[in-house]
Coordinates of C-alpha atoms and ligand atoms in Angstrom, one line a residue:
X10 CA -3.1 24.5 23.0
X11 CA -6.2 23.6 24.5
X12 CA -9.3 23.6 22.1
X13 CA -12.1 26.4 23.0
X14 CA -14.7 24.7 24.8
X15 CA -17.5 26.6 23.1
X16 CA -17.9 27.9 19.7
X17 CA -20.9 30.5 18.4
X18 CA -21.8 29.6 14.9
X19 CA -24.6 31.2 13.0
X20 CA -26.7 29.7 10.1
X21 CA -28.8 31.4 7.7
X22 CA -33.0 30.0 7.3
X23 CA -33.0 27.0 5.3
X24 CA -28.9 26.1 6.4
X25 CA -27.6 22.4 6.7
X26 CA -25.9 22.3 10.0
X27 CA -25.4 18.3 9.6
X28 CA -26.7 16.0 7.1
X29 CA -28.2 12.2 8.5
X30 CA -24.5 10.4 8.0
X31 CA -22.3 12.8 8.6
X32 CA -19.4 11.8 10.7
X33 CA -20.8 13.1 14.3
X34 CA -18.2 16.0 15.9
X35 CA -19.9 18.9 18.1
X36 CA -22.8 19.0 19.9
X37 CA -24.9 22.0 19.8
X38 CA -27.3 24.3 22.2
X39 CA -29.4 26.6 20.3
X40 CA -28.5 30.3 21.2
X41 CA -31.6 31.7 19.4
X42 CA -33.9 30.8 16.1
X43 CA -35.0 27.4 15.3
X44 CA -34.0 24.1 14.1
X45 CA -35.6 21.5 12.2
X46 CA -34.2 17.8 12.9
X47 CA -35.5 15.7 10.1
X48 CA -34.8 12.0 9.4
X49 CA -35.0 10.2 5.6
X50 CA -37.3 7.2 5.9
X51 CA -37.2 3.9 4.1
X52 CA -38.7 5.2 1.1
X53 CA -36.4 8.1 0.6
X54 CA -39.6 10.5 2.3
X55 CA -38.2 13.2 4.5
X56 CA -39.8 13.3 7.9
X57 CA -39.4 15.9 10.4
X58 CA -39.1 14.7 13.6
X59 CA -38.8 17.5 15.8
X60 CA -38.2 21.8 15.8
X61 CA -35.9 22.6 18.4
X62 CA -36.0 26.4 20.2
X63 CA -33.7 28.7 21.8
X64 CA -32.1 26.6 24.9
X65 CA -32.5 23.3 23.3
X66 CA -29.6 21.0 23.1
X67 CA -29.0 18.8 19.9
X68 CA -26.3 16.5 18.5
X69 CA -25.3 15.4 21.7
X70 CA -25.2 11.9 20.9
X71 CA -22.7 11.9 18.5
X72 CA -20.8 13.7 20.8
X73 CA -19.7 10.8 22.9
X74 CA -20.0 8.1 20.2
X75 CA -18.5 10.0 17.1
X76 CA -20.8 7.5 15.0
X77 CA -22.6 8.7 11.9
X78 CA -25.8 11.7 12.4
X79 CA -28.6 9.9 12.7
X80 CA -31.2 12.9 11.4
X81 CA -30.4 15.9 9.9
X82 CA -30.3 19.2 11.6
X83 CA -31.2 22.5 9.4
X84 CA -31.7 25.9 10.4
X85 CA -35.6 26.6 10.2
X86 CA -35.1 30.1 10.3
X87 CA -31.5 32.3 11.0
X88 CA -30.1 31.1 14.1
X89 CA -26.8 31.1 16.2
X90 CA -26.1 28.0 18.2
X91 CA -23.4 27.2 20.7
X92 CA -20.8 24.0 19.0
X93 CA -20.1 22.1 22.2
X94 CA -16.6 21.0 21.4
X95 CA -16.2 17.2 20.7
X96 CA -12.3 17.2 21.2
X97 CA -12.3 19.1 24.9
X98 CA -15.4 16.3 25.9
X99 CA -13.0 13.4 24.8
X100 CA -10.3 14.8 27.1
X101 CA -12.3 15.5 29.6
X102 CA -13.3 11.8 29.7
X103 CA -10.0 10.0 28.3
X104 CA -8.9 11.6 31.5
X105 CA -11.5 10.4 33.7
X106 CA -12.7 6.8 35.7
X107 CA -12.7 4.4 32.1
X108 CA -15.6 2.7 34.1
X109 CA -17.8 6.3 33.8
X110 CA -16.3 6.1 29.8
X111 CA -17.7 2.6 29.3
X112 CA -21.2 3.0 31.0
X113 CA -21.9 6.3 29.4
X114 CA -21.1 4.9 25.6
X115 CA -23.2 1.6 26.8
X116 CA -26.3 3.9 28.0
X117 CA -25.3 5.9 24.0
X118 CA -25.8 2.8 22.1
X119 CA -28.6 2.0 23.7
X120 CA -30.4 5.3 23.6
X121 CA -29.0 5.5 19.8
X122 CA -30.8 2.0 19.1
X123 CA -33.9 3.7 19.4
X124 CA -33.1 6.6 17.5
X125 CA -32.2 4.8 14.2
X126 CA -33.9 5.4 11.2
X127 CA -36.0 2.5 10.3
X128 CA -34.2 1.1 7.7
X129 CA -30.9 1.1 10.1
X130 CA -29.3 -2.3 10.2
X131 CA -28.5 -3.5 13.8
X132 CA -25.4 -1.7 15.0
X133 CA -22.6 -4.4 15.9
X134 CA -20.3 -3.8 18.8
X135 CA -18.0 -1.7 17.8
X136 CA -14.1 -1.6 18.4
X137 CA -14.4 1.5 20.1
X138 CA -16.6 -0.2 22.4
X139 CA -14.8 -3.4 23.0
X140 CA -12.0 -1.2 23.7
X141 CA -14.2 0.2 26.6
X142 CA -15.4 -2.2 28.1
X143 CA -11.9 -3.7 28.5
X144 CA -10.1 -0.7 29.9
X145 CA -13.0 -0.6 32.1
X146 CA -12.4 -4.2 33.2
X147 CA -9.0 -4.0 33.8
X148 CA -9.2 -0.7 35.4
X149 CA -11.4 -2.1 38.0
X150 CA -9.3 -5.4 38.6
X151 CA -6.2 -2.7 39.1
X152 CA -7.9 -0.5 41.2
X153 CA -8.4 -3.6 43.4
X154 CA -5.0 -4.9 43.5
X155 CA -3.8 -1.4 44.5
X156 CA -6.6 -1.4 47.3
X157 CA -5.4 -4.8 48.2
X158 CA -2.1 -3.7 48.3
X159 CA -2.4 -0.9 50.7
X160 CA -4.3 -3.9 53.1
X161 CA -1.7 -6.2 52.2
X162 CA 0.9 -3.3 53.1
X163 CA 3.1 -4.8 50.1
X164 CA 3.9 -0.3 49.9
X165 CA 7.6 0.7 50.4
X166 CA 9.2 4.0 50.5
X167 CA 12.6 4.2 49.1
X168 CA 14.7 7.3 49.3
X169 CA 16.7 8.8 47.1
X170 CA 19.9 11.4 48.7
X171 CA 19.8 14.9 47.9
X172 CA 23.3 16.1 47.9
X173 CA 24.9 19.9 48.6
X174 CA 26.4 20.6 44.9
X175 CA 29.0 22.5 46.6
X176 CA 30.4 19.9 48.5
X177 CA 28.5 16.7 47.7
X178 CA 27.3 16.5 51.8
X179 CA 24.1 15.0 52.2
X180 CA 21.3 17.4 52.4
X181 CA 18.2 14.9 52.8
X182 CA 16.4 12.3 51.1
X183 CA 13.3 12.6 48.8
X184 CA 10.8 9.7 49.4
X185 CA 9.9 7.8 46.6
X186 CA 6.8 5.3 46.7
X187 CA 7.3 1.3 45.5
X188 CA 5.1 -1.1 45.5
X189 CA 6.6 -4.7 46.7
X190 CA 4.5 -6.7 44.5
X191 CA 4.7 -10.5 45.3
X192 CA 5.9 -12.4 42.6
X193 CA 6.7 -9.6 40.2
X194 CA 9.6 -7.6 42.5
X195 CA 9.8 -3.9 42.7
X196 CA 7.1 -1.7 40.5
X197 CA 7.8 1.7 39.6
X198 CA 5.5 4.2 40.6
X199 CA 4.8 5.8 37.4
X200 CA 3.1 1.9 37.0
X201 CA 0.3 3.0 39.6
X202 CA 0.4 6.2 40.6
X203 CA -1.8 7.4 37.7
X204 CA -4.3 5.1 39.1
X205 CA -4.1 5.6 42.5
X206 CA -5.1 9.6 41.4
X207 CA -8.2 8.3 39.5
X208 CA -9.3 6.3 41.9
X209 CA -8.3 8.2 44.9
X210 CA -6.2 5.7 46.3
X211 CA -4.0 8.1 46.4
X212 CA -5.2 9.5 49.6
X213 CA -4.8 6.6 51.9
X214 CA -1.7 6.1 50.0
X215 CA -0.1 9.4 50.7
X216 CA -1.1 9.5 54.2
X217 CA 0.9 6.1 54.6
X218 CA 3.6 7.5 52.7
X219 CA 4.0 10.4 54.5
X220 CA 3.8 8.8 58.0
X221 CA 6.3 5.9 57.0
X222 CA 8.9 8.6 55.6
X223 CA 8.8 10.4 58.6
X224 CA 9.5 7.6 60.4
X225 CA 12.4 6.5 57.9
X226 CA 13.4 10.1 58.9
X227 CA 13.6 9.5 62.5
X228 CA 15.6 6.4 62.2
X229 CA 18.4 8.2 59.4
X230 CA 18.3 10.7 62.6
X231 CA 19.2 8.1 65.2
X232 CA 21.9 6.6 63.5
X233 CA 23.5 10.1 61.9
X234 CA 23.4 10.8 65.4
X235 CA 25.4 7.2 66.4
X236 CA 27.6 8.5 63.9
X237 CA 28.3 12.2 65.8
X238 CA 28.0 11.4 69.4
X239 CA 24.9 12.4 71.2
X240 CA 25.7 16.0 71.7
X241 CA 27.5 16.5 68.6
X242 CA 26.5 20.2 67.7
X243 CA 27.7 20.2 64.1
X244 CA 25.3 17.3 63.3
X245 CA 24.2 18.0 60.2
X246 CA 20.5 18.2 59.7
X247 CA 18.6 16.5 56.9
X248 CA 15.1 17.2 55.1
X249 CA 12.6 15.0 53.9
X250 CA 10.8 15.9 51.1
X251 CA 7.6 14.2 50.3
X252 CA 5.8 13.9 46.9
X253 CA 2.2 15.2 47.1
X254 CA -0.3 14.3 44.6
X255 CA -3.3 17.4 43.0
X256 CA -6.2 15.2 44.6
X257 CA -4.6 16.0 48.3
X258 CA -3.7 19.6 47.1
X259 CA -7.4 19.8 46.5
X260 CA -9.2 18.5 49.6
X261 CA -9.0 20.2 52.3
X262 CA -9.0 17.1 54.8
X263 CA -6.7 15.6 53.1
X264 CA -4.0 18.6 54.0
X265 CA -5.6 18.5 57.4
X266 CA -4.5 15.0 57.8
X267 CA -1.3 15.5 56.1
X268 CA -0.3 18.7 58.4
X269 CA -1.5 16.2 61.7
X270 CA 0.8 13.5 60.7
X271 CA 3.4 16.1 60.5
X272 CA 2.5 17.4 64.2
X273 CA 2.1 13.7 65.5
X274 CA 5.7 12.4 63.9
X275 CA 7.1 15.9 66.4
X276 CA 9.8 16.3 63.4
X277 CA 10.7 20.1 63.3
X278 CA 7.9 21.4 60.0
X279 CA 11.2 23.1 58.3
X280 CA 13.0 19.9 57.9
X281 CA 10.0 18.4 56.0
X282 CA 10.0 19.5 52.1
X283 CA 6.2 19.1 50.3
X284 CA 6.9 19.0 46.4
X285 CA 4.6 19.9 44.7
X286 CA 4.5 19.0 40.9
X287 CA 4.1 22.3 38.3
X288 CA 1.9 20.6 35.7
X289 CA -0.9 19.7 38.6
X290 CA -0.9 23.6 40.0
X291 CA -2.4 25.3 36.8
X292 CA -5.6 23.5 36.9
X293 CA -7.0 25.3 39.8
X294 CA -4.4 28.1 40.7
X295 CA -6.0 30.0 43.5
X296 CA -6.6 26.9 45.6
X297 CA -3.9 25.8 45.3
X298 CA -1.7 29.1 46.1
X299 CA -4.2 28.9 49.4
X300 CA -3.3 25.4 50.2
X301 CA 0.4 26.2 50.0
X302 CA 0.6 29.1 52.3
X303 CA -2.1 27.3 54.5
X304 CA 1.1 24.6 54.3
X305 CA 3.7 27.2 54.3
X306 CA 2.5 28.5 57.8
X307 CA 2.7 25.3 59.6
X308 CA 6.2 26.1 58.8
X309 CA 7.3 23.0 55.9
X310 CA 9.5 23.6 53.3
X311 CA 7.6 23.7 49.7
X312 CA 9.5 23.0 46.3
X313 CA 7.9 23.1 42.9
X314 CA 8.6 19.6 40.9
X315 CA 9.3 19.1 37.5
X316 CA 9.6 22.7 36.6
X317 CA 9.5 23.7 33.1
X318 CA 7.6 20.9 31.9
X319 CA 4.0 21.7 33.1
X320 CA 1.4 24.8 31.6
X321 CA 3.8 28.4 32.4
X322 CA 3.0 29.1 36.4
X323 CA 5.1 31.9 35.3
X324 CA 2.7 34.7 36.2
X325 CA 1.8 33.0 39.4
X326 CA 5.2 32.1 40.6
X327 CA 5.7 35.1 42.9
X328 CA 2.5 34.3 44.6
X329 CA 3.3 31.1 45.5
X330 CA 5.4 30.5 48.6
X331 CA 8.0 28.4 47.2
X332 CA 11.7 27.6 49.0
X333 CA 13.0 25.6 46.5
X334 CA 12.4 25.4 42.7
X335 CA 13.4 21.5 40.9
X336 CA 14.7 21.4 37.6
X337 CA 13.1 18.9 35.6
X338 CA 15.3 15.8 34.9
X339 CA 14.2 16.5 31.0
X340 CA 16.3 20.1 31.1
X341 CA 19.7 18.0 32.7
X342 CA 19.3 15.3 30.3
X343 CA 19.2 17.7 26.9
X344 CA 22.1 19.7 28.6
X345 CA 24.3 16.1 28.9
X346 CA 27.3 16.6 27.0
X347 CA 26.6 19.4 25.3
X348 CA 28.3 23.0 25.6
X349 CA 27.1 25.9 27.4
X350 CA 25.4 27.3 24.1
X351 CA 22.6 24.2 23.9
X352 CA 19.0 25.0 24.6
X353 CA 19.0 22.7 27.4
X354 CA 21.5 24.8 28.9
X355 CA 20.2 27.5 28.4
X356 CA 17.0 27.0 29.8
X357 CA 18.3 25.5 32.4
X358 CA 20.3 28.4 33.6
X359 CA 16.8 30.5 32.4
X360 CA 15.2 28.4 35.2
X361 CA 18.4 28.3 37.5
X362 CA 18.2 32.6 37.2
X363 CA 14.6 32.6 37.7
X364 CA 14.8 31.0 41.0
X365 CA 17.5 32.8 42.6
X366 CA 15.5 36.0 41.3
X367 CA 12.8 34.8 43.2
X368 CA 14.9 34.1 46.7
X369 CA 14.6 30.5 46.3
X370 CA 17.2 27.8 45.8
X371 CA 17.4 25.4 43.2
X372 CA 17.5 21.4 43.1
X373 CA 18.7 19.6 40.1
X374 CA 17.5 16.0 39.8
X375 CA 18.9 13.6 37.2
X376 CA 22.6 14.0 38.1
X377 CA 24.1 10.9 36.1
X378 CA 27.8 12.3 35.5
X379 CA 30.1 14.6 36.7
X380 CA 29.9 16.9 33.5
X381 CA 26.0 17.2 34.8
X382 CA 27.3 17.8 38.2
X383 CA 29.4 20.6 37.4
X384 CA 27.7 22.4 34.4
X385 CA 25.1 22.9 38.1
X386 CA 26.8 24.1 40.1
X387 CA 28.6 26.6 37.5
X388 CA 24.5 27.7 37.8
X389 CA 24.5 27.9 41.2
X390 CA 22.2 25.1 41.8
X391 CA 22.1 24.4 45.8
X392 CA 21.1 21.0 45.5
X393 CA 21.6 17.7 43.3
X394 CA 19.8 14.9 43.1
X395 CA 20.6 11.6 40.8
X396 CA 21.9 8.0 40.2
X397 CA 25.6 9.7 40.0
X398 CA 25.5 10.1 44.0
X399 CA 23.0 7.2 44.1
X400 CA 19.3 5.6 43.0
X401 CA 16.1 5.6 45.3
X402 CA 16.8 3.3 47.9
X403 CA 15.7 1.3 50.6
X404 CA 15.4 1.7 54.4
X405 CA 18.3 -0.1 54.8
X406 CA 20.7 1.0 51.9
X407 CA 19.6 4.6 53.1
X408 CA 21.3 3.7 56.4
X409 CA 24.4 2.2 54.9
X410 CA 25.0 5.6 52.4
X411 CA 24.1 7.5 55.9
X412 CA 27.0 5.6 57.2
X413 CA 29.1 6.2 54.1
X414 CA 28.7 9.7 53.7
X415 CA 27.5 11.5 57.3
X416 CA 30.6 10.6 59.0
X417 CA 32.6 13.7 57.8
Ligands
C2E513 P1 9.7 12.7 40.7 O1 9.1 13.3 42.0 O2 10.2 13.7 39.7 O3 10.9 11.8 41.2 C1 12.1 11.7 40.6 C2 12.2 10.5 39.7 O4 13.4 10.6 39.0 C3 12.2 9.2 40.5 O5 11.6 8.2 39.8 C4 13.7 8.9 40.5 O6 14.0 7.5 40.7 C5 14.2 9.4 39.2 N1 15.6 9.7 39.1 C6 16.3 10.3 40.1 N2 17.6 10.5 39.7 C7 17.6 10.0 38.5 C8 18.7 10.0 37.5 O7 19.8 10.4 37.7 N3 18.4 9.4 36.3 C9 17.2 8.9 36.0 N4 17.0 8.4 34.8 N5 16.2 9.0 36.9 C10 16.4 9.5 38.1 P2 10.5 7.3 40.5 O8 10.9 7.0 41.8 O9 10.2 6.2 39.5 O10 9.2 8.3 40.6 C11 8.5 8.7 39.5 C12 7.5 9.7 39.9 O11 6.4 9.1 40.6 C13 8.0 10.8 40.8 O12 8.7 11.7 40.0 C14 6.7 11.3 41.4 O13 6.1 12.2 40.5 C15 5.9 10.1 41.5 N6 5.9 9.6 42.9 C16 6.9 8.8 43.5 N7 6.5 8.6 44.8 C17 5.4 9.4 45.0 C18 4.6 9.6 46.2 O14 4.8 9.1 47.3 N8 3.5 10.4 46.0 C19 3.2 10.9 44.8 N9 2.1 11.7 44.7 N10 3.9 10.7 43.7 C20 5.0 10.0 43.8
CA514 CA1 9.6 14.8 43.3
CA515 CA1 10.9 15.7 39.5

């Protein structure tokens, strides 16, 4: 559960709302009333340094340090004030550039240095801090190697075959990013992809990655065809799906460029699957919902990733113009070997239900044995996905499975 962002408190005249020492948590904007911030001098003597009024903001620098209250802060007469929660600010920032983390705890210290009572010893660098300033360091040298790496086009796209559960045909590929790093082999994406978001690498990133797997599309095309004859009318036609990331989702040129590259590559729209990952949607719904049927009308195929495992969409489900709804890897894995009364199996038909329900068919990923396979497809699931029919793989693998399997 996500902690409230504000919180109305109100204090009585003459109220402590921190001493000088106490361990610094909320920040707080006075609401109305008035409070005295006072500070103990080297003798013991209290001064007061300051009354704050209504629309004053106070406490705010323990807020981001979490260091000891350098004054205390008492309620001169009865006030309410507005706690400014100190939890949902370290979130917000854990989650953000660890560059803006380190520079705004460096411009703290500094601004905290000056407000130290006089007989404050010299604050040493703290841990905290340290800590800082090396994330921050080696966020910036990562950053760079990724931006390097896009120049250095060291990028791959493997591709991983989506099967028909029913008869275990090919259905299409899902393209999965890897970086070819010299030296060091393969890296997974869940190595850089985080980073990429932050930094918005992602964008050029994606646009690659969607140009190159259309491409990859167009030669698995070529040589199903080979494998058919030209004019082979029963040639089975595949999809691609392509990852996309919440920064694209939210930037409207981003899904311009996207739906060009789609255009430019002259692959039919409803052979190209957009996957969209549940836990990124919640954050900012409606846009979202608007991007996807903005999508939906160029005519792509849209699935929902990782279902089940992000904040419920529940509610919002039905207004989202979904074809295809993916069971999370997480739900298959609890279901492994167990019988048909496990929770995993039971949300997973819950989920497997729900889709059909809503007129959409269902991809399982995370197919490892034939127990998986078939507890699936007893749930009707159109679609599998997993290392049982094979792992992500290159260009060329891709063409020898094509060769393998699209011959029937
Ligand atoms: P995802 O979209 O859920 O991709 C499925 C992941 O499950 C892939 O990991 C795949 O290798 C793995 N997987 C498939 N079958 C099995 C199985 O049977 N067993 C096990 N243990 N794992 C299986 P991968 O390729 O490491 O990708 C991880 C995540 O990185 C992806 O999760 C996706 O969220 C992200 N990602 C990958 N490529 C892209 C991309 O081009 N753009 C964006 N935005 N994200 C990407
Ligand atoms: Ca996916
Ligand atoms: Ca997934």
């Amino acid at each position: 559960m996500q902690p409230r962002l504000w919180r109305r408190e109100t204090y009585p005249e003459g109220s402590a709302i921190f001493q000088q020492g106490d361990t610094g948590l909320d920040a707080y904007l006075v609401e109305s009333g008035s409070v005295n911030i006072s500070q103990s001098d080297a003798d013991g003597r209290v001064v007061l340094l300051k009354r704050l009024n209504a629309g004053e903001v106070f406490g705010e620098i323990a807020l981001v340090d979490k260091l000891p209250r350098t004054a205390t802060a008492s309620a001169a007469k009865t006030t309410v004030l507005i706690a400014i929660n100190s939890q949902f600010f370290h979130d917000k920032l854990k989650n953000s550039d660890p560059l803006l983390a380190y520079l705004l705890a460096l411009l703290v210290s500094r601004l905290r240095a000056n407000h130290q009572p006089s007989n404050a010893s010299e604050p040493l660098m703290s841990d905290h801090m340290a800590n800082l300033q090396n994330s921050a360091a080696s966020h910036i040298q990562r950053s760079q190697d990724i931006s390097e790496a896009i120049e250095r086009e060291e990028f791959k796209v493997f591709y991983q075959p989506v099967v028909h559960l029913e008869d275990g045909s090919l259905a299409g590929f899902e393209a999965l990013l890897r970086w070819d790093r010299p030296g060091l082999g393969i890296v997974s994406p869940s190595e850089f992809i985080g980073l990429a978001e932050l930094t918005g690498l992602i964008l050029p990133l994606s646009r690659w990655m969607t140009a190159e797997a259309l491409r990859g599309m167009k030669v698995f095309e070529s040589a199903i065809e080979r494998h058919h004859g030209q004019h082979h009318t029963g040639c089975p036609s595949l999809f691609m799906s392509i990852n996309l990331s919440a920064r694209q989702l939210l930037d409207t040129e981003e899904i311009n460029a996207i739906i060009a590259i789609i255009h430019e590559s002259a692959i039919a729209p409803s052979r190209i699957k957009l996957e969209i990952t549940e836990s990124m949607v919640m954050d900012n719904i409606e846009k979202i919902i608007l991007t996807m049927h903005q999508l939906k009308k160029v005519g792509v195929l849209l699935a929902i990733d990782d279902f089940g495992t992000g904040y419920s969409s529940l509610s919002y489900l039905d207004r989202m113009p979904l074809d295809n709804l993916k069971i999370d890897r997480s739900f298959v894995l609890a279901m492994r070997n167990q019988n048909n009364k496990s929770n995993g199996h039971r949300i997973a038909r819950a989920i497997a239900a729900l889709a059909h329900e809503l007129g959409m068919d269902c991809i399982a990923e995370g197919i490892e044995d034939g127990v998986d396979e078939q507890a699936l497809k007893i749930l009707g699931c159109k679609y599998g996905q997993g290392y049982l029919y094979a792992k992500p793989l290159s260009q060329a693998d891709a063409l020898a499975y094509i060769a393998e399997h699209a011959t029937l």
